[in-house]
Coordinates of C-alpha atoms (C1' of nucleotides) in Angstrom, one line a residue:
Chain X
V14 CA 94.9 119.2 121.2
R15 CA 95.4 116.0 119.2
Y16 CA 98.9 114.3 118.1
R17 CA 99.3 115.0 114.2
P18 CA 102.5 113.1 112.9
N19 CA 104.7 115.3 111.0
A20 CA 104.9 114.5 107.3
A21 CA 108.4 116.0 106.8
A22 CA 109.7 113.7 109.6
Q23 CA 108.0 110.8 108.5
A24 CA 109.2 111.3 104.9
L25 CA 112.8 111.5 106.2
S26 CA 112.6 108.5 108.5
K27 CA 110.7 106.5 105.7
G28 CA 112.3 107.7 102.8
K29 CA 109.1 108.6 101.0
M30 CA 107.0 111.3 100.9
N31 CA 103.5 109.5 99.6
A32 CA 103.4 112.0 97.2
I33 CA 103.7 112.2 93.3
G34 CA 104.5 114.8 91.1
V35 CA 102.9 116.0 88.0
A36 CA 104.8 118.2 85.6
A37 CA 103.1 120.4 83.0
V38 CA 104.1 123.0 80.5
L39 CA 101.7 125.8 80.0
E40 CA 100.8 126.7 76.7
G41 CA 100.3 130.4 76.5
G42 CA 101.0 130.7 80.2
M43 CA 97.8 128.6 80.8
L44 CA 96.9 125.2 81.9
N45 CA 94.7 123.7 79.5
H46 CA 91.6 121.6 79.5
Y47 CA 93.5 118.5 78.3
F48 CA 95.9 118.9 81.3
L49 CA 92.8 119.4 83.7
E50 CA 91.4 116.0 82.6
I51 CA 94.9 114.1 83.0
L52 CA 95.2 115.9 86.3
N53 CA 91.7 114.8 87.4
G54 CA 92.8 111.0 86.4
I55 CA 95.8 111.2 88.0
V56 CA 94.4 112.6 91.7
E57 CA 91.8 109.9 91.5
A58 CA 94.1 106.9 91.0
A59 CA 96.8 108.6 93.6
V60 CA 93.9 108.9 96.1
R61 CA 93.4 105.4 95.5
H62 CA 97.1 104.7 96.5
D63 CA 97.1 107.0 99.0
H64 CA 99.2 109.5 97.6
H65 CA 99.1 113.3 97.1
I66 CA 99.8 115.2 94.0
T67 CA 102.1 118.1 93.6
V68 CA 101.9 119.9 90.6
F69 CA 105.0 121.4 88.7
T70 CA 104.5 123.8 85.8
M71 CA 106.9 125.2 83.2
H72 CA 106.6 127.8 80.5
D73 CA 109.2 126.6 78.4
W74 CA 110.5 123.1 78.1
E75 CA 113.7 123.9 76.2
K76 CA 114.5 126.6 78.8
E77 CA 113.4 124.8 82.1
A78 CA 114.0 121.2 81.4
S79 CA 116.7 121.5 84.0
R80 CA 114.0 122.3 86.5
V81 CA 112.8 119.0 86.3
E82 CA 115.8 118.0 88.2
T83 CA 115.0 120.3 91.3
F84 CA 111.6 118.5 91.4
C85 CA 113.3 115.2 92.3
D86 CA 114.4 116.5 95.5
G87 CA 112.8 114.1 97.7
R88 CA 109.5 115.9 97.6
V89 CA 108.0 113.4 95.4
D90 CA 108.2 109.5 94.9
G91 CA 107.8 109.8 91.5
L92 CA 107.0 112.1 88.4
I93 CA 104.6 112.0 85.8
L94 CA 105.8 114.4 82.6
A95 CA 102.3 115.4 81.3
A96 CA 104.2 117.8 78.7
P97 CA 104.3 117.7 74.9
M98 CA 108.2 117.7 75.4
I99 CA 108.6 119.6 71.9
A100 CA 112.6 119.5 72.5
E101 CA 114.5 116.8 72.3
V102 CA 115.6 116.0 76.2
T103 CA 118.9 114.4 77.3
P104 CA 119.3 111.8 79.9
E105 CA 120.9 114.0 82.0
H106 CA 117.9 116.1 83.1
F107 CA 116.3 112.8 84.5
P108 CA 117.9 112.2 87.8
G109 CA 118.0 108.3 88.1
H110 CA 116.9 108.1 91.8
V111 CA 113.4 109.2 90.7
P112 CA 110.9 106.9 88.8
F113 CA 109.5 108.8 85.6
V114 CA 106.7 108.2 83.3
S115 CA 105.5 110.3 80.6
L116 CA 102.2 110.8 79.3
H117 CA 101.8 111.5 75.5
A118 CA 105.4 112.9 75.3
N119 CA 105.6 114.0 71.6
H120 CA 109.2 112.7 71.6
P121 CA 110.0 109.2 73.4
L122 CA 112.2 110.4 76.2
P123 CA 115.3 108.0 76.7
G124 CA 114.6 105.4 79.7
V125 CA 111.2 106.9 80.2
L126 CA 108.1 104.8 79.9
N127 CA 105.5 106.6 77.7
I128 CA 101.6 106.3 77.7
Q129 CA 99.5 107.5 74.8
P130 CA 96.2 107.3 72.9
D131 CA 96.5 105.6 69.3
E132 CA 96.2 108.7 67.6
F133 CA 96.5 107.4 64.1
A134 CA 93.7 104.7 64.4
G135 CA 91.5 107.2 66.2
S136 CA 91.9 109.8 63.2
A137 CA 91.7 107.0 60.8
T138 CA 88.3 105.6 62.1
M139 CA 86.8 108.9 62.5
V140 CA 87.6 109.4 58.8
K141 CA 86.5 106.1 57.6
E142 CA 83.1 106.6 60.0
L143 CA 82.5 109.9 57.8
I144 CA 83.2 108.2 54.5
R145 CA 80.6 105.4 55.6
L146 CA 78.1 108.0 55.9
C147 CA 78.9 109.0 52.3
H148 CA 81.2 111.9 52.7
K149 CA 83.8 111.7 49.8
R150 CA 85.4 115.4 50.0
I151 CA 86.7 115.5 53.5
L152 CA 89.0 118.6 54.6
Y153 CA 91.5 118.1 57.0
V154 CA 92.7 120.7 59.5
A155 CA 96.0 119.6 60.5
G156 CA 97.7 120.5 63.9
P157 CA 101.2 121.9 64.8
A158 CA 103.7 120.3 62.0
H159 CA 106.4 120.0 64.6
M160 CA 104.1 117.8 66.8
E161 CA 104.5 114.0 66.8
G162 CA 100.9 113.8 68.1
A163 CA 99.5 116.1 65.2
R164 CA 101.7 114.2 62.7
R165 CA 100.0 110.8 63.7
R166 CA 96.5 112.1 63.6
L167 CA 97.1 113.8 59.9
E168 CA 98.6 110.3 58.7
G169 CA 95.6 108.4 60.2
Y170 CA 93.4 110.9 57.8
R171 CA 95.7 110.2 54.9
H172 CA 95.9 106.4 55.2
A173 CA 92.0 106.3 55.8
M174 CA 91.4 108.4 52.8
S175 CA 93.9 106.8 50.4
E176 CA 92.5 103.2 51.4
E177 CA 89.1 104.3 50.4
G178 CA 90.6 105.7 47.2
L179 CA 89.9 109.1 48.2
G180 CA 93.1 110.7 48.4
G181 CA 94.4 112.8 45.5
E182 CA 92.8 115.8 45.7
P183 CA 94.9 118.7 46.4
D184 CA 94.1 121.4 48.9
L185 CA 91.9 118.9 51.2
V186 CA 94.6 119.3 53.9
V187 CA 95.4 122.8 55.3
E188 CA 97.6 123.9 58.1
G189 CA 96.2 125.0 61.1
G190 CA 97.1 124.5 64.8
F191 CA 96.0 123.3 68.1
S192 CA 94.1 126.6 69.2
S193 CA 90.7 127.7 68.2
I194 CA 92.1 130.9 66.6
N195 CA 94.3 128.3 64.3
G196 CA 90.9 126.6 63.2
K197 CA 89.0 129.7 62.5
E198 CA 91.9 131.5 60.5
A199 CA 92.2 128.1 58.9
I200 CA 88.9 128.1 57.5
K201 CA 88.5 131.9 56.6
K202 CA 91.3 131.5 54.5
W203 CA 90.2 128.3 52.8
L204 CA 87.0 129.7 52.0
E205 CA 88.5 132.9 50.6
T206 CA 90.8 131.3 48.4
H207 CA 87.9 128.7 47.1
R208 CA 85.0 131.2 46.4
G209 CA 82.7 129.6 43.8
E210 CA 83.9 126.4 44.3
S211 CA 81.9 123.5 45.9
L212 CA 82.2 123.1 49.7
P213 CA 83.8 120.0 51.2
T214 CA 80.9 117.9 53.0
A215 CA 83.2 117.7 56.1
I216 CA 85.9 118.7 58.0
V217 CA 88.2 116.7 60.3
C218 CA 90.3 119.0 62.6
A219 CA 93.4 117.8 64.6
N220 CA 91.8 118.7 68.0
D221 CA 88.3 119.9 69.5
A222 CA 89.8 123.6 69.9
S223 CA 90.5 123.9 66.3
A224 CA 87.4 122.3 65.4
I225 CA 85.5 125.0 67.6
G226 CA 87.2 127.7 66.1
C227 CA 86.2 126.1 62.5
Q228 CA 82.7 126.1 63.5
E229 CA 83.2 129.8 64.4
A230 CA 84.3 130.7 61.0
L231 CA 81.6 128.4 59.2
A232 CA 78.9 130.2 61.2
E233 CA 80.0 133.6 60.4
A234 CA 80.0 132.7 56.9
G235 CA 76.4 131.4 57.3
I236 CA 77.3 127.9 56.6
L237 CA 75.2 125.7 58.6
V238 CA 76.5 122.7 60.9
P239 CA 75.8 120.0 60.0
D240 CA 73.3 120.6 57.2
D241 CA 75.9 122.2 55.1
I242 CA 79.0 120.5 56.3
S243 CA 79.8 117.9 59.1
I244 CA 82.7 118.6 61.5
A245 CA 84.9 116.4 63.8
G246 CA 87.4 117.3 66.5
F247 CA 89.8 115.2 68.5
D248 CA 90.2 114.9 72.6
D249 CA 86.6 114.9 73.7
T250 CA 87.3 118.1 75.9
L251 CA 84.6 119.5 77.9
A252 CA 84.3 122.3 75.6
S253 CA 83.3 119.6 72.4
R254 CA 80.0 118.9 74.5
M255 CA 79.1 122.6 74.9
T256 CA 79.1 123.7 71.4
V257 CA 75.7 123.8 69.7
P258 CA 75.7 121.5 67.9
P259 CA 77.7 119.5 70.0
L260 CA 80.9 118.5 68.5
S261 CA 81.9 114.7 67.3
T262 CA 85.2 113.7 68.4
V263 CA 87.6 111.2 69.3
R264 CA 88.0 110.2 72.9
Q265 CA 91.1 109.1 74.7
P266 CA 90.7 107.2 77.8
I267 CA 92.4 109.9 80.0
A268 CA 91.3 108.4 83.1
A269 CA 92.4 105.1 82.3
M270 CA 95.8 106.3 80.9
A271 CA 96.2 108.8 83.8
A272 CA 95.4 105.7 86.4
K273 CA 98.1 103.4 84.7
A274 CA 100.8 105.9 84.9
V275 CA 100.3 106.3 88.6
D276 CA 100.0 102.3 88.9
L277 CA 103.3 102.2 86.8
L278 CA 105.3 105.0 88.7
L279 CA 104.3 103.2 92.3
D280 CA 105.0 99.7 91.3
P281 CA 108.3 99.0 90.1
A282 CA 107.4 95.5 89.3
A283 CA 104.7 96.4 87.1
R284 CA 107.3 98.8 84.9
E285 CA 109.4 95.7 84.2
T286 CA 106.5 94.0 82.3
V287 CA 106.0 97.1 80.0
P288 CA 107.7 97.3 76.4
P289 CA 110.0 99.8 76.1
E290 CA 108.3 101.7 73.4
G291 CA 105.5 102.0 76.0
L292 CA 101.8 101.6 76.3
I293 CA 99.3 102.9 73.1
F294 CA 95.6 103.1 74.6
P295 CA 92.7 102.6 72.0
T296 CA 90.5 105.5 71.2
E297 CA 86.6 105.6 70.9
I298 CA 84.8 107.4 68.2
L299 CA 81.9 109.7 69.4
L300 CA 79.5 110.9 66.6
R301 CA 77.5 113.9 68.0
G302 CA 75.4 116.5 66.4
S303 CA 78.1 118.1 64.3
V304 CA 77.9 115.1 61.9
A305 CA 75.3 114.1 59.5
K306 CA 75.2 112.5 56.3
P307 CA 76.1 115.0 53.4
R308 CA 72.6 116.5 52.4
K309 CA 73.2 119.2 49.7
H310 CA 75.9 120.4 47.4
K311 CA 76.7 123.8 48.8
V312 CA 78.9 126.2 46.9
V313 CA 81.2 128.6 48.7
A314 CA 79.8 132.4 48.6
G315 CA 81.5 134.9 46.4
Q316 CA 82.4 138.2 47.5
Chain C
V82 CA 126.6 112.4 90.4
R83 CA 125.8 115.9 92.0
Y84 CA 124.9 116.8 95.4
R85 CA 121.2 117.2 95.7
P86 CA 119.6 118.6 99.0
N87 CA 116.6 116.5 100.2
A88 CA 113.5 118.5 100.5
A89 CA 112.0 116.5 103.3
A90 CA 115.3 116.8 105.6
Q91 CA 115.1 120.5 104.9
A92 CA 111.7 120.8 105.6
L93 CA 112.1 118.7 109.0
S94 CA 115.0 121.4 109.7
K95 CA 113.7 124.5 108.8
G96 CA 110.2 123.9 109.7
K97 CA 108.6 124.9 106.3
M98 CA 108.0 122.8 103.0
N99 CA 108.0 125.6 100.6
A100 CA 104.8 124.4 99.4
I101 CA 101.1 125.6 99.8
G102 CA 98.0 123.4 99.5
V103 CA 94.9 123.7 97.2
A104 CA 92.1 122.0 98.6
A105 CA 88.9 121.7 96.2
V106 CA 85.6 119.6 95.9
L107 CA 85.1 117.6 92.9
E108 CA 81.5 118.4 91.6
G109 CA 80.2 115.3 89.9
G110 CA 83.5 113.9 90.7
M111 CA 85.5 116.1 88.3
L112 CA 87.5 119.1 88.5
N113 CA 85.9 121.9 86.8
H114 CA 86.7 125.0 84.4
Y115 CA 86.5 127.4 87.2
F116 CA 88.8 125.3 89.2
L117 CA 91.4 125.3 86.4
E118 CA 91.6 128.9 86.3
I119 CA 91.8 129.3 90.0
L120 CA 94.5 126.6 90.0
N121 CA 96.3 128.3 87.1
G122 CA 96.3 131.5 89.1
I123 CA 97.5 130.2 92.1
V124 CA 100.5 128.2 90.4
E125 CA 101.7 131.4 88.8
A126 CA 101.6 133.2 92.0
A127 CA 103.2 130.2 94.0
V128 CA 106.1 129.9 91.4
R129 CA 106.7 133.8 92.1
H130 CA 107.2 132.9 95.9
D131 CA 109.3 129.8 95.0
H132 CA 106.6 127.6 96.4
H133 CA 105.2 124.4 95.0
I134 CA 101.6 123.5 95.1
T135 CA 100.0 120.4 96.3
V136 CA 96.4 119.6 95.2
F137 CA 94.3 117.7 97.8
T138 CA 90.8 116.9 96.3
M139 CA 87.6 116.0 98.2
H140 CA 84.1 114.3 97.0
D141 CA 82.1 115.6 99.5
W142 CA 82.7 118.6 101.8
E143 CA 80.3 117.3 104.7
K144 CA 81.9 113.8 104.9
E145 CA 85.4 114.7 104.2
A146 CA 86.0 118.3 106.0
S147 CA 87.8 116.2 108.5
R148 CA 90.5 115.4 106.2
V149 CA 91.5 118.8 105.9
E150 CA 93.3 118.4 109.2
T151 CA 95.3 115.6 107.4
F152 CA 96.5 118.1 104.7
C153 CA 97.9 119.9 107.6
D154 CA 100.4 117.5 108.7
G155 CA 103.3 119.5 107.7
R156 CA 103.4 118.8 103.9
V157 CA 102.1 122.4 103.4
D158 CA 103.1 126.0 104.9
G159 CA 99.5 127.1 104.0
L160 CA 96.1 126.2 102.6
I161 CA 93.7 127.5 100.2
L162 CA 90.4 126.3 100.0
A163 CA 88.9 126.6 96.8
A164 CA 85.7 124.8 97.6
P165 CA 81.8 125.8 97.9
M166 CA 81.7 124.8 101.4
I167 CA 78.0 124.1 101.3
A168 CA 78.2 122.6 104.6
E169 CA 78.6 124.6 107.8
V170 CA 82.1 124.1 109.1
T171 CA 83.1 124.0 112.5
P172 CA 86.5 125.5 113.6
E173 CA 87.8 122.3 114.6
H174 CA 88.5 120.9 111.2
F175 CA 90.9 123.8 110.8
P176 CA 94.3 123.0 112.6
G177 CA 95.6 126.2 114.4
H178 CA 99.0 125.9 113.1
V179 CA 98.3 126.3 109.4
P180 CA 97.4 129.5 107.6
F181 CA 94.1 129.2 105.7
V182 CA 92.5 131.6 103.0
S183 CA 89.6 130.5 101.2
L184 CA 88.7 131.5 97.7
H185 CA 84.9 132.1 96.9
A186 CA 83.7 130.3 100.0
N187 CA 80.0 129.7 100.2
H188 CA 79.6 130.2 103.9
P189 CA 82.6 132.1 105.5
L190 CA 84.5 130.3 107.7
P191 CA 85.3 131.2 111.2
G192 CA 88.7 132.7 111.3
V193 CA 89.4 132.1 107.8
L194 CA 90.1 135.0 105.3
N195 CA 87.8 134.8 102.3
I196 CA 88.2 136.1 99.0
Q197 CA 85.6 136.7 96.4
P198 CA 84.2 138.2 93.3
D199 CA 81.6 141.1 93.8
E200 CA 78.9 139.0 92.4
F201 CA 76.2 141.5 93.6
A202 CA 77.5 144.5 91.5
G203 CA 78.5 142.1 88.6
S204 CA 75.0 140.9 88.3
A205 CA 73.3 144.2 88.6
T206 CA 75.8 145.9 86.1
M207 CA 75.0 143.4 83.6
V208 CA 71.3 143.8 84.1
K209 CA 71.8 147.6 84.0
E210 CA 73.8 147.4 80.9
L211 CA 70.7 145.4 79.1
I212 CA 68.4 148.1 80.5
R213 CA 70.7 150.8 78.9
L214 CA 70.2 148.9 75.6
C215 CA 66.5 149.3 76.0
H216 CA 65.7 145.7 77.6
K217 CA 62.7 145.9 79.6
R218 CA 61.5 142.3 80.3
I219 CA 64.4 140.6 81.3
L220 CA 64.0 137.0 82.6
Y221 CA 66.5 135.9 85.2
V222 CA 67.6 132.0 85.5
A223 CA 68.5 131.4 89.1
G224 CA 71.3 129.2 90.4
P225 CA 71.2 126.9 93.3
A226 CA 69.1 128.4 95.9
H227 CA 71.3 127.0 98.8
M228 CA 74.6 128.8 97.4
E229 CA 75.2 132.2 98.9
G230 CA 77.0 132.7 95.5
A231 CA 73.9 132.3 93.4
R232 CA 71.6 134.1 96.0
R233 CA 73.8 137.4 95.7
R234 CA 73.6 137.1 91.8
L235 CA 70.1 136.9 92.1
E236 CA 69.7 140.0 94.3
G237 CA 71.9 142.0 92.0
Y238 CA 69.4 141.5 89.3
R239 CA 66.5 142.2 91.4
H240 CA 68.1 145.3 92.8
A241 CA 69.1 146.6 89.2
M242 CA 65.4 145.9 88.0
S243 CA 63.6 147.4 91.0
E244 CA 65.9 150.6 90.6
E245 CA 65.0 151.2 87.0
G246 CA 61.5 150.4 88.1
L247 CA 61.4 147.3 86.3
G248 CA 60.5 144.8 89.3
G249 CA 57.2 143.8 89.5
E250 CA 56.3 141.3 86.7
P251 CA 55.7 137.7 87.9
D252 CA 57.1 134.9 86.3
L253 CA 60.4 136.7 85.3
V254 CA 62.7 135.3 88.0
V255 CA 63.0 131.2 87.2
E256 CA 64.6 128.3 89.2
G257 CA 67.6 127.2 87.4
G258 CA 71.0 125.8 88.7
F259 CA 74.6 125.9 87.8
S260 CA 75.0 123.4 85.1
S261 CA 73.7 123.5 81.3
I262 CA 71.0 120.9 81.9
N263 CA 69.4 123.4 84.4
G264 CA 69.5 126.0 82.0
K265 CA 67.9 124.1 79.3
E266 CA 65.3 122.7 81.4
A267 CA 64.5 126.1 82.8
I268 CA 63.8 127.7 79.4
K269 CA 61.9 124.8 78.0
K270 CA 59.6 124.9 81.0
W271 CA 59.3 128.5 80.5
L272 CA 58.5 128.2 77.2
E273 CA 56.0 125.6 77.3
T274 CA 54.0 127.5 80.2
H275 CA 54.2 130.8 78.4
R276 CA 52.6 129.7 74.9
G277 CA 51.2 132.6 73.1
E278 CA 52.8 135.2 75.5
S279 CA 55.2 137.4 74.2
L280 CA 59.1 136.7 74.7
P281 CA 61.1 138.4 77.2
T282 CA 63.7 140.5 75.3
A283 CA 66.9 139.3 77.5
I284 CA 67.8 136.3 79.4
V285 CA 70.2 136.7 82.3
C286 CA 71.8 133.5 83.7
A287 CA 73.4 132.6 87.1
N288 CA 76.4 131.3 85.4
D289 CA 77.9 130.7 81.8
A290 CA 76.9 126.7 81.9
S291 CA 73.3 127.7 82.5
A292 CA 73.5 130.3 79.7
I293 CA 74.9 127.7 77.3
G294 CA 72.2 125.5 78.1
C295 CA 69.4 128.1 77.7
Q296 CA 71.0 129.0 74.1
E297 CA 70.4 125.3 73.3
A298 CA 66.8 125.5 74.5
L299 CA 66.3 128.4 72.5
A300 CA 68.1 127.0 69.4
E301 CA 65.7 124.0 69.7
A302 CA 62.9 126.4 69.6
G303 CA 63.8 128.3 66.8
I304 CA 64.4 131.4 68.5
L305 CA 67.4 133.3 67.4
V306 CA 70.3 135.0 69.6
P307 CA 70.5 137.8 69.6
D308 CA 68.1 138.7 67.2
D309 CA 65.1 137.5 68.8
I310 CA 66.3 137.5 72.2
S311 CA 69.8 138.7 74.2
I312 CA 71.4 136.2 76.6
A313 CA 74.1 136.8 79.4
G314 CA 76.0 134.4 81.7
F315 CA 78.4 135.0 84.8
D316 CA 81.9 133.9 85.0
D317 CA 83.5 134.2 81.6
T318 CA 84.6 130.5 81.6
L319 CA 86.5 129.4 78.2
A320 CA 83.2 127.9 77.1
S321 CA 81.5 131.2 77.1
R322 CA 83.9 132.1 74.2
M323 CA 83.3 129.3 72.2
T324 CA 79.4 129.3 71.8
V325 CA 77.9 130.8 68.7
P326 CA 77.2 134.0 68.9
P327 CA 79.7 134.2 72.0
L328 CA 78.2 134.7 75.4
S329 CA 78.0 138.2 77.0
T330 CA 79.3 137.5 80.6
V331 CA 80.6 138.7 84.0
R332 CA 84.2 138.5 84.4
Q333 CA 85.9 137.8 87.6
P334 CA 89.5 138.8 88.1
I335 CA 90.6 135.0 89.0
A336 CA 94.5 135.5 88.6
A337 CA 94.4 138.5 90.8
M338 CA 92.2 136.8 93.4
A339 CA 94.5 133.6 93.2
A340 CA 97.6 135.9 93.5
K341 CA 96.4 137.8 96.7
A342 CA 95.1 134.5 98.4
V343 CA 99.0 133.2 97.8
D344 CA 100.3 136.4 99.1
L345 CA 98.2 136.6 102.1
L346 CA 98.9 133.0 102.8
L347 CA 102.7 133.4 102.7
D348 CA 102.9 136.8 104.4
P349 CA 101.1 136.8 108.0
A350 CA 101.6 140.3 108.5
A351 CA 99.6 141.2 105.3
R352 CA 96.8 139.0 107.0
E353 CA 96.6 141.5 109.7
T354 CA 95.5 144.5 107.5
V355 CA 92.6 142.8 106.0
P356 CA 89.2 143.1 107.5
P357 CA 87.8 140.4 109.0
E358 CA 84.7 140.2 106.3
G359 CA 87.4 139.4 103.8
L360 CA 88.2 140.8 100.3
I361 CA 85.6 141.5 97.5
F362 CA 87.3 142.1 94.1
P363 CA 85.4 144.0 91.3
T364 CA 83.9 142.2 88.3
E365 CA 84.1 143.3 84.6
I366 CA 81.1 143.2 82.0
L367 CA 82.0 141.5 78.9
L368 CA 79.4 142.3 76.1
R369 CA 79.6 139.9 73.2
G370 CA 77.6 139.0 70.2
S371 CA 74.8 137.3 72.4
V372 CA 73.7 140.5 73.3
A373 CA 72.1 143.4 70.9
K374 CA 69.4 145.8 71.3
P375 CA 66.0 144.4 71.4
R376 CA 64.7 144.4 67.6
K377 CA 61.5 142.8 67.4
H378 CA 58.6 141.5 69.7
K379 CA 58.5 137.8 69.3
V380 CA 55.8 135.7 70.6
V381 CA 56.1 132.2 72.2
A382 CA 55.2 129.7 69.4
G383 CA 52.0 127.7 70.3
Q384 CA 52.1 123.8 70.5
Chain S
dC241 C1' 106.3 92.5 125.0
dT242 C1' 108.2 97.4 126.3
dG243 C1' 111.5 101.1 126.0
dA244 C1' 115.6 103.5 125.0
dA245 C1' 118.5 104.3 121.2
dA246 C1' 120.3 105.2 116.6
dG247 C1' 119.6 107.0 112.0
dC248 C1' 116.8 109.6 108.1
dG249 C1' 119.7 114.3 106.1
dC250 C1' 119.5 118.7 106.7
dT251 C1' 120.3 123.6 109.5
dT252 C1' 122.0 126.3 112.9
dA253 C1' 123.8 128.0 117.0
dC254 C1' 127.9 127.1 119.5
dA255 C1' 132.7 125.7 120.5
dG256 C1' 137.1 126.2 119.2
Chain I
dC66 C1' 136.6 131.8 110.2
dT67 C1' 135.9 126.8 110.5
dG68 C1' 134.1 122.4 112.3
dA69 C1' 131.8 119.2 115.3
dA70 C1' 127.3 118.8 117.6
dA71 C1' 122.4 119.4 118.6
dG72 C1' 118.4 119.5 117.0
dC73 C1' 114.1 118.9 113.4
dG74 C1' 110.0 114.6 114.6
dC75 C1' 109.5 110.7 113.0
dT76 C1' 110.4 104.9 112.2
dT77 C1' 112.9 100.7 113.3
dA78 C1' 115.9 98.0 114.7
dC79 C1' 117.7 96.4 119.0
dA80 C1' 118.6 95.7 124.0
dG81 C1' 116.7 94.7 128.1

DNA sequence: CTGAAAGCGCTTACAG
DNA sequence: CTGAAAGCGCTTACAG
């Protein structure tokens, strides 16, 4: 039988575990696709640094923030927070002896480096692309109002519209959410309250899941994508490539962001060179089958 | 500053880490949805046992099987293998000092307890449901021939068909694969080689991704689901609920399977009571919008 | 260059 | 019942 060095003993002796932790909040008790892609990127980067990954999950950030401290009991050399962090966090939750990096934090955390995509620009650019294709009436299905990221996406839409002189029209921004149910309900409600009026030529949603829900609602109402209406999401999740037609969306460079998070975590010197407000990564517009030039004016069917 | 017990020291002293490992092979370099759901189930169960989860990934089972040994260096108290295990594995890769459980292994591993869904029965039951709805000509798009699971699904179809006296007809089983491209190509090819002949009334695919590819090919050919043809997948991935119409599929009790894997890993006594061939969990048929009674006979369009 | 010793931070069996 | 010691399995600084 071969000799097999014991990891716990090595860790104790060397003072490092060669492992990094990833803490996520489960929304609705489930890990989501966005987290899956982040995890994938982190794992890839960690393997390059010869580090293992330990996954910590929380159900409710407000109630369990104190658990973060227990993750820092020496079993990881650093922690990536891949959680929206809806609640404000007090620094006491973050022990000083472990490096932290947050990925796409909702609120910037005191003393924690944050990495996020440029949601404002991504959203604004998508809207401008649609306008370039001659869309003028563009409905926006917003995300959860209490989330910073959703707010930035909405602001991107508003900015692009008003810059092109298309703002103004009421009822062109509706409340939605980040789930497909939210998107579906939002569209069904809009269609009900706007019977006999003309349909917008495009819909932009705060994320892919919401856009997929919209597509469902449109399909049920007999409205064809992209013939009657164009639709776009945000995130480029795997699901966006699996709808028919495939969903146009805004891609975040998740692998690059995750790799950077790992690099910063493992190299204290690199952390010094990052501005305190964190790193913002550019996004990329992906136009797919769900977007076309507006073809015909369509009126919302009556009862 | 508070006292914070060091996990490495505790582990060294007590001889256990309070952590379990999950090893997965990345297909195409990416964690997939199926793995996400498994991971989610494992995390839930592990939290109940107050254990953490460490994720190990491999790109190629054949080349990296030896790495399994390095996962067993004392950093985990047990290892769940969530990998298809395409290659035959020799027992030397599995150190005796760490408990193993495999989830849905392609080949049973010597001395490793395996947990899997009843793919044969799931597939057979779905086919019988279609037959009950008066479908008689049911096309089967098979998965990768070298995978045990795909073979069992195909056998389930064959068994159900022949039991209902519907076997016989040639060209009703086509080669496919587990990706949406595979499904799409399979259908396009079938349609091309069967011009002018009558369309089957239903298609059963080896998994959801393949079925989604089929739906795309059908949509491009102007064949309506479920009006012209019904279609069913297998796995109940998130994507299956996001197609239009939503895909009928066979659900595996992934959370229950993952929980059982964790329980067995952590309780040696429980392991003794399991038969050496492992545990087989029942599946559930989900009939959604993609399946209907056959309505009209449709002929494959010519050139 | 080699080998014995100290120390990492805990837990637990043992002596007082 | 309390407190000092041994031991978990490594690494590394130090003595020979």
